[in-house]
Amino acid sequence: MARLEKPEDLENLRDSLREENRGFRLRIIIPNGTCCRASGSQAVIDAVKAEISKQGLEKEVFLHITGCHGFCQQEPNILFEPGNIAYCRVKPGDAKEIVEKTVGNGEVIERLLYVDPLTGERIRREGDIPFYKAQDRQLLTNNKLVDPLAIEDYIAIGGYGALAKVLEGMGPEEVIREIKASGLRGRGGAGFPTGRKWEEAREAPGDEKYVICNADEGDPGAYMDRCLLESNPHAILEGMMIGAWAAGAGMGYVYVRHEYPLAVQHTRNAVMQARALGLLGENILGSNFSFDIEIARGGGAFVCGESTALMASVEGKVGEPRPKDIHTVKEGLWNKPTVLNNVETWANVPSIILNGSDWFASKGTRGSKGTKIFALTGKIRNTGLVEVAMGTTIHDIVHNIGGASDGRAVKAIQTGGPSGGCLPASQFGLPVDFDSLYDAGSMMGSGGMVVMDEKTCMVDVAKYFLKFLQDESCGKCIPCRVGVSRMLEIVTDITEGRGTRAQIDLLKELAETIGQTALCGLGKTAPNPVLSTLRYFGDEYLAHVDEKRCPAGVCRPLIRYAIDPEKCNGCGVCVRSCPHEAISGQKKEVHAIDPEECRKCGICAAECKFDAIMVN
Amino acid sequence: MATANLDSVLEGRRSQPSQLIEVLQDIQDLYGYVSEDAMEQVAGGLGIPLMEVYRVACFYKAFSLQPRGKNVITVCTGTACHVRGSDLLIDQVRGQLQIEPGETTRDGLFTFECVNCLGACALGPIVVHNDAYNPHVTPGKLRKMIDKAEEEGKKEAAYGKTGKA
């Protein structure tokens, strides 16, 4: 493809690409993101491809390899358009039948359809599956329309049209006005108004300015940004271009964590394609706007999600935050004015420019506009990526989309990662937006939602986050480096049966002090997991302290494993599976656990098919 | 030594200190670890004190300063994996291989690592064996995965010996 010299070139290319796509009677869409691959999507793609060529259908049907659609639980899946027929958990061995029947004759294979676990009904259309039906997919919907490695696909669905619109007739001030009017707030968790950030950077003195995309999605349990970058990288690049135009930046960086190799690969490819078409580089689309983007890989440090630490890392240094008395919009990367936005924030920009701020602001709540993507995981039936309008209740997300828990009752939901907190089921009526969850002692965060049931110990969850934060503290300030360690010691005492009531008070005091004195946002919010579990699950702490009992049966020093002689049939699975050789017994005779050798890891309980391992 | 020549990695990045992390990433990808020798060459190539290179290499989890085993077993300990039992998987590796996270077995066959989150949370708990992601891993599945890799390693070692003879 030739370099696009002016906006008309882009339109002409778009028209010709759309014409090409009309030649196919059927599109077979197979998502192939990181999670899809983990479930075996590549083997399914290979098998379907081989079968299509064997049956000589290459000219009629188009095999479209896309990024993840979001319903990770049911992968690998295949979608057929037109028709919207969806197959779930497909195996390579199904390829022949699929190509013969569905592709060849339009026949639907019933056994591959999604089965609603509540009604037992088989659902034909993807859009009718309850998981998808209850969502409002504005950003994620494009994932099934584009091959992330093909800029042509993005252009065909209208991509880079917002950039052209801006360069043709919207001044930077007008762009900023539009973004401000939309009410877009930073999706990374802090919720700072995006338009205001751009405006402050624009007004900051200096010719050299930067934009950065924060793709260092460090919150464990969150993967919205990975999915967006992997599946539709050009949308993020286009957003950055528009932001750079508005702020007056000439250079941009995508800071993406190295733990996401596919996202790195797809973003790199997208940058090269955009450069080849002249959408990055000098005089973009014939305008006076020149801008380029580079990729910087993160080194696996949670603190680098913090803006100043991230910028230090882009500069090739140790990722330590600095005090923010001077904001990064004035002195950021290399001490120059810098706009840092999260992946999802950038991804929202092109559609706001194309559809207008009113369109965007029509969704959401008073203070939080638009839609938000959440990663719904943990002890829940339907795990995956969920996009809903801001203000949707936790209950709707967990029950209507997530299908609730598989068997046990849902006890809590963790939002906001290590900076957030745990909310009990009694709070599930809360609308999810920037402000409501904060008032309840948690935060929306970047969008991780981990569901917990009665087998999850909330004190253990608090300990988990403290351990995470202790490992990840950069060590620069004392409240975080020392304070979090002291909190972890106390919570460890509690989970190991040495806790006292006085320690709980000390824990609260420490939490308060760290919150007030730590240097960066990550340190200041570090006590949140403890504070929120103390607030809503204080009885669990007391059970550990007063009765030396872990109600969920998780904390090892407080539990004991034994074999139920009524249920044990002597199959030997536990004997073989115990890594510490603590279980003995002859075949077909009741087995026994040696309490001296047992390290209470719980592997036997997880492996036993007959529920014969008891936790006391 | 495998890291003898880093010219290809340093090409086009010499005297650019900001490229430090990218350069170390490439070295880690190429050789599986960052050796002392490599750090010295990077320091010279980018014009950074060796101390600073060492500091950055130690700060970021992505870099390993020791050679890693033939099989790298990485257990994801993200929140979603944690509530679905990634602790059991850590115990499984500990018990079976007798090593702690970050360590390599004496025969160089296995390195055991933990990672904070791989972003495949819907499929947790996740274990990565070299580059292959394994979803919904149970201790039993992990035991078989390690057994199989051990067997193959031993077979290869035996074949290697006879091959040389």
PDB file of C-alpha atoms in Angstrom, chain B residues 73-154:
ATOM      1  CA  ILE B  73       7.998 -23.593  35.332  1.00  0.00           C
ATOM      2  CA  THR B  74       6.221 -20.328  36.098  1.00  0.00           C
ATOM      3  CA  VAL B  75       3.256 -20.301  38.466  1.00  0.00           C
ATOM      4  CA  CYS B  76       0.999 -17.261  38.172  1.00  0.00           C
ATOM      5  CA  THR B  77       0.125 -15.873  41.599  1.00  0.00           C
ATOM      6  CA  GLY B  78      -2.315 -13.167  40.464  1.00  0.00           C
ATOM      7  CA  THR B  79      -5.412 -12.610  42.600  1.00  0.00           C
ATOM      8  CA  ALA B  80      -7.675 -14.705  40.400  1.00  0.00           C
ATOM      9  CA  CYS B  81      -5.187 -17.569  40.355  1.00  0.00           C
ATOM     10  CA  HIS B  82      -4.657 -17.197  44.125  1.00  0.00           C
ATOM     11  CA  VAL B  83      -8.329 -17.591  45.003  1.00  0.00           C
ATOM     12  CA  ARG B  84      -8.466 -20.599  42.705  1.00  0.00           C
ATOM     13  CA  GLY B  85      -5.586 -22.302  44.446  1.00  0.00           C
ATOM     14  CA  SER B  86      -2.234 -21.267  42.959  1.00  0.00           C
ATOM     15  CA  ASP B  87      -0.747 -21.858  46.445  1.00  0.00           C
ATOM     16  CA  LEU B  88      -1.322 -25.567  45.948  1.00  0.00           C
ATOM     17  CA  LEU B  89       0.678 -25.415  42.748  1.00  0.00           C
ATOM     18  CA  ILE B  90       3.578 -23.694  44.496  1.00  0.00           C
ATOM     19  CA  ASP B  91       3.531 -26.477  47.091  1.00  0.00           C
ATOM     20  CA  GLN B  92       3.434 -29.077  44.375  1.00  0.00           C
ATOM     21  CA  VAL B  93       6.609 -27.749  42.745  1.00  0.00           C
ATOM     22  CA  ARG B  94       8.303 -27.244  46.102  1.00  0.00           C
ATOM     23  CA  GLY B  95       7.535 -30.786  47.173  1.00  0.00           C
ATOM     24  CA  GLN B  96       8.311 -32.413  43.863  1.00  0.00           C
ATOM     25  CA  LEU B  97      11.477 -30.558  42.890  1.00  0.00           C
ATOM     26  CA  GLN B  98      12.669 -29.515  46.358  1.00  0.00           C
ATOM     27  CA  ILE B  99      13.353 -25.937  45.260  1.00  0.00           C
ATOM     28  CA  GLU B 100      11.964 -22.547  46.206  1.00  0.00           C
ATOM     29  CA  PRO B 101      10.675 -19.901  43.766  1.00  0.00           C
ATOM     30  CA  GLY B 102      13.626 -18.328  41.956  1.00  0.00           C
ATOM     31  CA  GLU B 103      15.782 -21.452  42.265  1.00  0.00           C
ATOM     32  CA  THR B 104      17.057 -23.955  39.724  1.00  0.00           C
ATOM     33  CA  THR B 105      17.470 -27.683  40.322  1.00  0.00           C
ATOM     34  CA  ARG B 106      21.037 -28.972  40.599  1.00  0.00           C
ATOM     35  CA  ASP B 107      20.823 -30.909  37.351  1.00  0.00           C
ATOM     36  CA  GLY B 108      19.818 -27.679  35.593  1.00  0.00           C
ATOM     37  CA  LEU B 109      16.624 -29.288  34.371  1.00  0.00           C
ATOM     38  CA  PHE B 110      14.114 -27.017  36.138  1.00  0.00           C
ATOM     39  CA  THR B 111      13.806 -23.404  37.198  1.00  0.00           C
ATOM     40  CA  PHE B 112      10.824 -22.526  39.353  1.00  0.00           C
ATOM     41  CA  GLU B 113       9.432 -18.997  39.144  1.00  0.00           C
ATOM     42  CA  CYS B 114       6.355 -17.121  40.270  1.00  0.00           C
ATOM     43  CA  VAL B 115       4.835 -14.197  38.398  1.00  0.00           C
ATOM     44  CA  ASN B 116       2.411 -11.621  39.760  1.00  0.00           C
ATOM     45  CA  CYS B 117      -0.082 -11.804  36.918  1.00  0.00           C
ATOM     46  CA  LEU B 118      -0.030 -12.968  33.322  1.00  0.00           C
ATOM     47  CA  GLY B 119      -3.384 -11.467  32.446  1.00  0.00           C
ATOM     48  CA  ALA B 120      -5.022 -14.760  31.568  1.00  0.00           C
ATOM     49  CA  CYS B 121      -7.067 -14.510  34.748  1.00  0.00           C
ATOM     50  CA  ALA B 122     -10.207 -16.112  33.372  1.00  0.00           C
ATOM     51  CA  LEU B 123      -8.373 -19.410  32.954  1.00  0.00           C
ATOM     52  CA  GLY B 124      -6.670 -19.547  36.328  1.00  0.00           C
ATOM     53  CA  PRO B 125      -4.743 -21.008  37.879  1.00  0.00           C
ATOM     54  CA  ILE B 126      -2.206 -20.691  35.095  1.00  0.00           C
ATOM     55  CA  VAL B 127       1.185 -22.371  34.829  1.00  0.00           C
ATOM     56  CA  VAL B 128       3.588 -21.511  32.027  1.00  0.00           C
ATOM     57  CA  HIS B 129       5.982 -24.265  31.006  1.00  0.00           C
ATOM     58  CA  ASN B 130       8.664 -22.513  28.962  1.00  0.00           C
ATOM     59  CA  ASP B 131       6.417 -20.581  26.543  1.00  0.00           C
ATOM     60  CA  ALA B 132       3.271 -22.692  26.736  1.00  0.00           C
ATOM     61  CA  TYR B 133       0.374 -21.393  28.837  1.00  0.00           C
ATOM     62  CA  ASN B 134      -1.559 -24.118  30.654  1.00  0.00           C
ATOM     63  CA  PRO B 135      -5.051 -23.190  31.880  1.00  0.00           C
ATOM     64  CA  HIS B 136      -6.974 -24.561  34.903  1.00  0.00           C
ATOM     65  CA  VAL B 137      -3.961 -26.403  36.297  1.00  0.00           C
ATOM     66  CA  THR B 138      -4.428 -28.743  39.252  1.00  0.00           C
ATOM     67  CA  PRO B 139      -1.616 -30.156  41.396  1.00  0.00           C
ATOM     68  CA  GLY B 140      -2.111 -33.503  39.647  1.00  0.00           C
ATOM     69  CA  LYS B 141      -1.786 -31.980  36.173  1.00  0.00           C
ATOM     70  CA  LEU B 142       1.309 -30.104  37.272  1.00  0.00           C
ATOM     71  CA  ARG B 143       2.867 -33.249  38.735  1.00  0.00           C
ATOM     72  CA  LYS B 144       2.417 -35.033  35.400  1.00  0.00           C
ATOM     73  CA  MET B 145       3.786 -32.013  33.505  1.00  0.00           C
ATOM     74  CA  ILE B 146       6.947 -32.045  35.616  1.00  0.00           C
ATOM     75  CA  ASP B 147       7.264 -35.857  35.477  1.00  0.00           C
ATOM     76  CA  LYS B 148       7.060 -35.771  31.691  1.00  0.00           C
ATOM     77  CA  ALA B 149       9.653 -33.019  31.356  1.00  0.00           C
ATOM     78  CA  GLU B 150      11.953 -34.870  33.752  1.00  0.00           C
ATOM     79  CA  GLU B 151      11.660 -38.088  31.785  1.00  0.00           C
ATOM     80  CA  GLU B 152      12.384 -36.307  28.518  1.00  0.00           C
ATOM     81  CA  GLY B 153      15.336 -34.525  30.081  1.00  0.00           C
ATOM     82  CA  LYS B 154      16.797 -37.798  31.298  1.00  0.00           C
TER      83      LYS B 154
END
